[in-house]
Coordinates of C-alpha atoms and ligand atoms in Angstrom, one line a residue:
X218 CA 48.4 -69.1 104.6
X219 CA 47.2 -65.9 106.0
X220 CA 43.6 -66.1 105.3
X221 CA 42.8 -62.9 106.4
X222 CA 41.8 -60.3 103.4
X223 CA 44.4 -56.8 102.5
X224 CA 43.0 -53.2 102.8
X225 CA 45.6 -50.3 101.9
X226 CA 45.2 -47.1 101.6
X227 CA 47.1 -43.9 102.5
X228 CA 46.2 -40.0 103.1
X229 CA 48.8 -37.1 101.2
X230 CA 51.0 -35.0 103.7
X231 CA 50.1 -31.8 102.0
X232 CA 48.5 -30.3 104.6
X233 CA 47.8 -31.2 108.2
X234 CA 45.1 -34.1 109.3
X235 CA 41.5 -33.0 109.4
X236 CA 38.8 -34.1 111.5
X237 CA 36.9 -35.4 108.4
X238 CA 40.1 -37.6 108.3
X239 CA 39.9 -38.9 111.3
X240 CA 36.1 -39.6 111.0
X241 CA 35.8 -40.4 107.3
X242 CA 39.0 -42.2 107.1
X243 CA 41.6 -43.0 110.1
X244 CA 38.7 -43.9 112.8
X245 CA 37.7 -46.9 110.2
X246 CA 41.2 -48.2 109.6
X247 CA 41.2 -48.7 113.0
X248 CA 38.3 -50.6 113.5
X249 CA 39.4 -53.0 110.1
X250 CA 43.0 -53.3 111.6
X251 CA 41.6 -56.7 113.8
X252 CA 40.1 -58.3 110.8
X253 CA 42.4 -57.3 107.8
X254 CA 46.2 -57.3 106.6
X255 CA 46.5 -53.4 106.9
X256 CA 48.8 -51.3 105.0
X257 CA 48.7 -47.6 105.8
X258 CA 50.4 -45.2 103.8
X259 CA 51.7 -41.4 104.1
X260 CA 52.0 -40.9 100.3
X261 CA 54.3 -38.2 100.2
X262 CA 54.8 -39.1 96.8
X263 CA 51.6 -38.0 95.7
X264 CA 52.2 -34.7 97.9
X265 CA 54.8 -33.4 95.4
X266 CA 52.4 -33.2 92.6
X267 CA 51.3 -30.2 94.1
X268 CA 54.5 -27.7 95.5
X269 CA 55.4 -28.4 98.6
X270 CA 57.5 -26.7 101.1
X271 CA 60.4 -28.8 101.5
X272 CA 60.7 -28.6 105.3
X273 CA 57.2 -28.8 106.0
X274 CA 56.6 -31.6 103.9
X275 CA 59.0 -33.4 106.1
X276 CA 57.9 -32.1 109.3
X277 CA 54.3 -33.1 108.0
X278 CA 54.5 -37.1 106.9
X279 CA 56.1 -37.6 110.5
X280 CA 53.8 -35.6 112.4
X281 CA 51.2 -37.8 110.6
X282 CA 52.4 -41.1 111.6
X283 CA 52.6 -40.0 114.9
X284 CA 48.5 -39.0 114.6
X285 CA 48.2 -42.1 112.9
X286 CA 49.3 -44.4 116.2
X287 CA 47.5 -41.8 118.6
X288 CA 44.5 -42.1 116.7
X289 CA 44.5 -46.4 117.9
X290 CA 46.9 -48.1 114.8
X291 CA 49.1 -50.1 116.4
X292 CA 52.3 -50.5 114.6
X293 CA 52.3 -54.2 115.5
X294 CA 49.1 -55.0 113.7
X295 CA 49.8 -52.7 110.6
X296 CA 52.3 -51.6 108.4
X297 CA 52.6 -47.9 108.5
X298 CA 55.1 -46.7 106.4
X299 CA 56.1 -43.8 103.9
X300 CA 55.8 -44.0 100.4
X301 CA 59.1 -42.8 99.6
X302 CA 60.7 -45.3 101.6
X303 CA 59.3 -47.9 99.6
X304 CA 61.1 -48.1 96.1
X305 CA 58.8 -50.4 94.9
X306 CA 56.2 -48.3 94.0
X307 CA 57.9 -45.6 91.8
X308 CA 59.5 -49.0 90.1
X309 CA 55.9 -50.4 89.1
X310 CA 54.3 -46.9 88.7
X311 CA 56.8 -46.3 85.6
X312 CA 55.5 -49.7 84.4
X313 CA 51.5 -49.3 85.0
X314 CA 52.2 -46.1 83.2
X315 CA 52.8 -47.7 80.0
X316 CA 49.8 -49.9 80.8
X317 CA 47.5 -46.7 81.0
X318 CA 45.9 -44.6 78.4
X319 CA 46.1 -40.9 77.9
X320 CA 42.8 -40.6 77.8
X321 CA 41.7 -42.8 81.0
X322 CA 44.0 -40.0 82.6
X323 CA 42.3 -37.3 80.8
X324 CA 38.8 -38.0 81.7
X325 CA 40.3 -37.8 85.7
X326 CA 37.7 -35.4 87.6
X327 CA 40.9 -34.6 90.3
X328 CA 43.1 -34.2 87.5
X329 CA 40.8 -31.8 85.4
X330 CA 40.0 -29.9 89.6
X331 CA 43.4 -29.6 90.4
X332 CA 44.4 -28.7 87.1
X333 CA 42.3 -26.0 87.4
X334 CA 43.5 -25.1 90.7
X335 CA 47.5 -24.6 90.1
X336 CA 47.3 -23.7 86.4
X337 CA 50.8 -22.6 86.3
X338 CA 52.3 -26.4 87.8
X339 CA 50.1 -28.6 85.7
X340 CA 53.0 -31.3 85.6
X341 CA 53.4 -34.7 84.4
X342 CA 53.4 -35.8 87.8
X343 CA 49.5 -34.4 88.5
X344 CA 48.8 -36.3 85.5
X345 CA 49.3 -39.6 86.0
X346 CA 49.2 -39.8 89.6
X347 CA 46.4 -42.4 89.3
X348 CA 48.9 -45.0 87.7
X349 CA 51.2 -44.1 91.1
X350 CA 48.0 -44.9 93.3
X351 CA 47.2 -48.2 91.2
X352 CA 51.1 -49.7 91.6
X353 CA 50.4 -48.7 95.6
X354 CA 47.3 -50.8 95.4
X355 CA 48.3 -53.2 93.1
X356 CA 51.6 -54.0 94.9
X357 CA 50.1 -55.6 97.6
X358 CA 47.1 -57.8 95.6
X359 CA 44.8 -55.5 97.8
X360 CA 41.3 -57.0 98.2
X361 CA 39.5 -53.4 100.1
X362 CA 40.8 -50.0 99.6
X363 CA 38.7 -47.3 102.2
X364 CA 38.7 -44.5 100.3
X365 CA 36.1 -41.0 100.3
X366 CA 33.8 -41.1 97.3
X367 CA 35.9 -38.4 95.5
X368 CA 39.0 -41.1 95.0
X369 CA 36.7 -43.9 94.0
X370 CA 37.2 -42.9 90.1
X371 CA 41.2 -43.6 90.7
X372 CA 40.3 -47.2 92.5
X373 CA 37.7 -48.1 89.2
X374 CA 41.1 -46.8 87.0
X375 CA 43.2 -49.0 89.0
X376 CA 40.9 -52.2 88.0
X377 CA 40.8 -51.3 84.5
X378 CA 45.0 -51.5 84.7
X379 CA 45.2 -54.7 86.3
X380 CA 42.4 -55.8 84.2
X381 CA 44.3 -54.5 81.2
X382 CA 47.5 -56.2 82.1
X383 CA 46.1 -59.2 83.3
X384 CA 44.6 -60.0 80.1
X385 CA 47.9 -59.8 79.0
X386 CA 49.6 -61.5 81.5
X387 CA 48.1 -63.9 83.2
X388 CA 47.1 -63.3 86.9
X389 CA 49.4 -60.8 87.9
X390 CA 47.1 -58.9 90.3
X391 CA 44.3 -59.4 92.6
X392 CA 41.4 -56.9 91.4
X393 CA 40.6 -53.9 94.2
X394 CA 37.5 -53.0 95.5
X395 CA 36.4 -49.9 96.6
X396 CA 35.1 -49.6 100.6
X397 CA 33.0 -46.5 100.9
X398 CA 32.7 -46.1 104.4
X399 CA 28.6 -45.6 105.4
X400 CA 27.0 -42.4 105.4
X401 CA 27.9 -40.3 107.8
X402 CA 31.3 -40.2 107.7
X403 CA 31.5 -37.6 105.4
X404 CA 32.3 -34.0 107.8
X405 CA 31.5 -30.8 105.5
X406 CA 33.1 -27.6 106.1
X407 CA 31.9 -25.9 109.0
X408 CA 31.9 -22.9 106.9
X409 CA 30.7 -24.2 103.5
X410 CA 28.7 -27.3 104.0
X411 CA 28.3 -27.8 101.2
X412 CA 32.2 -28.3 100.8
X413 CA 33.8 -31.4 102.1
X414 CA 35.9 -30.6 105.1
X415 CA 39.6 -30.4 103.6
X416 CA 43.0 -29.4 104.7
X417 CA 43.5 -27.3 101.4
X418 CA 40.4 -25.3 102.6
X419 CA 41.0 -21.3 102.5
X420 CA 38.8 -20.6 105.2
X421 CA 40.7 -21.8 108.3
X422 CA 37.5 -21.5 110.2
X423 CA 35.8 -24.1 108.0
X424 CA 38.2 -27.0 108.8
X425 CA 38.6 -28.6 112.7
X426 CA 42.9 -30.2 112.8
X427 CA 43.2 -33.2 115.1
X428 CA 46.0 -31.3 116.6
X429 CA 43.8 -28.1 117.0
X430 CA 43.6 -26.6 121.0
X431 CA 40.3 -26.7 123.0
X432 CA 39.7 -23.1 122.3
X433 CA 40.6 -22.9 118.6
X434 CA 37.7 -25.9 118.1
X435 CA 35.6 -23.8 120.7
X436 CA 35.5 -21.1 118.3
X437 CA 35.5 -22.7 115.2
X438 CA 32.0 -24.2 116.6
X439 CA 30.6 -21.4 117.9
X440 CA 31.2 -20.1 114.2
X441 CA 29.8 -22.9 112.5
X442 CA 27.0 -22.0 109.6
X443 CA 23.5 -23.4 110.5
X444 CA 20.2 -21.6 109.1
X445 CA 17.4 -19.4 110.0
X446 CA 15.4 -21.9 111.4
X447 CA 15.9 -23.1 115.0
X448 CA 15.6 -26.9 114.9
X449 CA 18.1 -29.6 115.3
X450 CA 16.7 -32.0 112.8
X451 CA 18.7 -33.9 110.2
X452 CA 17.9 -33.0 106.9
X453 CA 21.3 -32.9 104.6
X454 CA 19.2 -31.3 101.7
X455 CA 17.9 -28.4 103.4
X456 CA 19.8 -28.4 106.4
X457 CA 23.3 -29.0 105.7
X458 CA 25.1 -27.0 108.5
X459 CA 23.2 -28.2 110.8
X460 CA 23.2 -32.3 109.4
X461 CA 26.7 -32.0 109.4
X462 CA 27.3 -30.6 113.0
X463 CA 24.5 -33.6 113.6
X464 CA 27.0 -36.0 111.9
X465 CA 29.9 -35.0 113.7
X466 CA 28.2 -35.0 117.2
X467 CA 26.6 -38.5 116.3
X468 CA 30.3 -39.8 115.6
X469 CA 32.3 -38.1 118.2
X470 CA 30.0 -39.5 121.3
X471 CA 28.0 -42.9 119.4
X472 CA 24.5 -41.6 120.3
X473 CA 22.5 -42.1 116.5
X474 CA 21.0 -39.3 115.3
X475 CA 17.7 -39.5 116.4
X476 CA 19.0 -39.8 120.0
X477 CA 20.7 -36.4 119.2
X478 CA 17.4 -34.5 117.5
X479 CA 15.8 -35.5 120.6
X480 CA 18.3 -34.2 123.3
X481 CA 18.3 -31.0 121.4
X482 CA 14.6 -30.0 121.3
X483 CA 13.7 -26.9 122.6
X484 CA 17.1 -26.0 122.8
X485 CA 18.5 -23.5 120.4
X486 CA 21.7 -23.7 117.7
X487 CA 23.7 -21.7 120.3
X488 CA 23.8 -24.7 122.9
X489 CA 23.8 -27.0 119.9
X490 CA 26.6 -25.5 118.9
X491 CA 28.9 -25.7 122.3
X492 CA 27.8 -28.7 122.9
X493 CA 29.3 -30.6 119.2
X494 CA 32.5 -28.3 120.2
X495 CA 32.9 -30.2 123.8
X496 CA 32.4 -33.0 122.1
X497 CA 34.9 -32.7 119.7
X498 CA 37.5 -31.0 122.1
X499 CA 37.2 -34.6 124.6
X500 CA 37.7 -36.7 121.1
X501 CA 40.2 -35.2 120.2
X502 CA 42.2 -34.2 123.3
X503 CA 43.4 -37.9 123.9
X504 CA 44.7 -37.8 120.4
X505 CA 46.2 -35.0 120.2
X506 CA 48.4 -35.6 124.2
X507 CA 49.7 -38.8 122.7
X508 CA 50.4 -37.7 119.3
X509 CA 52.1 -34.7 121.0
X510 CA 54.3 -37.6 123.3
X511 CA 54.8 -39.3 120.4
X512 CA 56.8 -36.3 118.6
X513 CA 59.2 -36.2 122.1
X514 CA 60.1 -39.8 121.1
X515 CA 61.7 -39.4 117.5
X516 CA 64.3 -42.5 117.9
X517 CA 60.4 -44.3 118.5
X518 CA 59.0 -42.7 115.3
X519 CA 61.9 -43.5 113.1
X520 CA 61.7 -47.1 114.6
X521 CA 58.5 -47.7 113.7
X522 CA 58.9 -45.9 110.0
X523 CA 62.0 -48.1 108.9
X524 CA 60.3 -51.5 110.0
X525 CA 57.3 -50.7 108.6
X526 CA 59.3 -50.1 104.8
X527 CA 60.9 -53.1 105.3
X528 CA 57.6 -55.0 105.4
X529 CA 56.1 -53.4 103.2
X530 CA 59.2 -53.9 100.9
X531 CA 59.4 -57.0 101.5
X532 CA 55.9 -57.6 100.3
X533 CA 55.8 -55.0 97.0
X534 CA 58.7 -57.1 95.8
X535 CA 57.3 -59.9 95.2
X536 CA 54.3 -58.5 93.1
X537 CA 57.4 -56.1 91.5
X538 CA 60.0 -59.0 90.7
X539 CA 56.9 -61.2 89.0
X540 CA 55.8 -57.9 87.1
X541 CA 59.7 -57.0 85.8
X542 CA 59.7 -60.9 84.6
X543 CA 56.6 -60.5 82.5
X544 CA 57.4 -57.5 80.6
X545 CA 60.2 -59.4 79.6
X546 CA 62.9 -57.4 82.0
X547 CA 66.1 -59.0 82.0
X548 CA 66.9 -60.2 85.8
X549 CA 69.8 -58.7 87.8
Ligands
LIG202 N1 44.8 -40.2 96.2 C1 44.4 -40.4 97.6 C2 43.9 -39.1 98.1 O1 44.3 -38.0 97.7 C3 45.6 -40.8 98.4 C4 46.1 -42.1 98.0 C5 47.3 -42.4 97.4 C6 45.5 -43.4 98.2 N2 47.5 -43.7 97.1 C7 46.4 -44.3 97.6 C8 44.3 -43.8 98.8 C9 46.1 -45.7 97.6 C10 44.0 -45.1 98.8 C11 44.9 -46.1 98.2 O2 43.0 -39.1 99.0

């Protein structure tokens, strides 16, 4: 028996990967791949509840697994795969929908935000995409999902489904947990700190791309809001351009952040500034060359997405088939 304990979880292709991906999300997968049973998702399923250019969407969920591997997850110790690939989970989605109330859906905070956001395209789809993120979970009796505090309503939904059907059922599926990574993690907009840092921001200067060049990150830095006072000092309540800049420079080179206040005194935001820029630029740079190899080497790519659905397949089913026989499906 594998006594190891499951994480999933999975990032949309709707826009390109951020740096607040890689440090709130992608940089702790890797570090949980030794210890855990990993599944690690592109949900382009989720992506189409929001239009999507058809080519780019494509282009996209590839471009991510290749960021995925350069950013350290070795295919061999995790299943990476795309959600389409994997009929499974638009098979038990359509049954955790009629397992999940109108108005658990209703009282969504993403659904009522994005709602708000594309009030002409407020499909079906947007609405219950939390019972598509629970069959994803639940599919693989998931002990840990990582997720950002914002999805953390949509992993507490998830419990009250298996919960609900359980009850019902018997022990169909293990309950989820939520793994908020620690504080820290969480990269603002260098624009709007106040914002977190997000691909669907409109102010390109406010969001740093893992595949961004040296000098567009050079000048997205030297742009970054701070304040009118001149001390590098972390304070997220009254200093939140300059906490975050803090955070990021903390993460990128693994000096704390004390270490950091103290090799900036005296110095002003300017150097500050170029300095969480070089930073980033020699993080990132590694990343970015292999990921950019990686894309030279499709027959590689598709290698790695086919056997990583057929795990993962291979897996769902079994949670699937068990589900379809206690509803009372008739089997094939
Ligand atoms: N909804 C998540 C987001 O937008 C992405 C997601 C889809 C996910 N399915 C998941 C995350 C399952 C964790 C587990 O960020």
């Amino acid at each position: 028996m594998d006594a190891k304990k499951t994480i999933f979880s999975g990032i949309q292709p709707s826009g390109d990967l951020t740096l607040g991906s890689y440090m709130g999300a992608i940089k702790n997968w890797v570090e949980l791949s030794n210890d855990y049973n990993t599944y690690f998702c592109i949900v382009d399923m989720h992506a189409i509840t929001v239009r999507q250019d058809p080519a780019s969407l494509r282009k996209r969920a590839i471009s991510q697994l290749a960021q995925y591997i350069a950013c350290g997850l070795d295919p061999a110790d995790n299943t990476i795969f795309i959600q389409s690939h994997v009929p499974e989970h638009a098979q038990l989605s359509w049954v955790l929908n009629c397992y999940t109330m109108f108005g658990e859906l209703s009282r969504m905070t993403q659904f009522k935000d994005k709602s708000a956001k594309n009030a002409d395209n407020i499909n079906a789809g947007l609405f219950t995409y939390p019972a598509l993120m629970a069959a994803d979970i639940l599919l693989y009796q998931t002990d840990l999902v990582p997720v950002g505090e914002d999805q953390k309503q949509h992993v507490e939904l998830t419990r009250d489904i298996a919960h609900r059907f359980n009850t019902i059922y018997g022990d169909v599926f293990k309950m989820p947990e939520p793994y908020i990574p620690k504080v820290g993690a969480r990269i603002m907009s260098l624009t709007t700190p106040e914002n977190k840092m997000s691909k669907s921001d409109k102010d390109p200067g406010g969001c740093i791309y893992i595949m961004d060049k040296p000098e567009d990150i050079m000048r997205s830095f030297k742009r970054a809001v701070t304040d009118s006072d001149t001390v590098v000092k972390f304070d997220p309540v009254n200093k939140k351009g300059v906490s975050n800049l803090m955070t990021i420079y903390s993460t990128a080179t693994g000096k704390t952040l004390e270490e950091t206040e103290n090799e900036f005194v005296g110095k002003g935001y300017g150097d500050f500034k170029i300095a969480v820029g070089e930073a980033v630029v020699e993080l990132l740079r590694p990343i970015r060359e292999k990921a950019d190899d990686l894309m030279k080497n499709k027959d590689y790519l598709v290698s790695v997405y086919r056997e990583g659905a057929e795990r993962a397949s291979k897996d769902a089913y079994r949670t699937l088939r068990k589900v379809y026989k206690k509803v009372g499906f008739v089997e094939r």
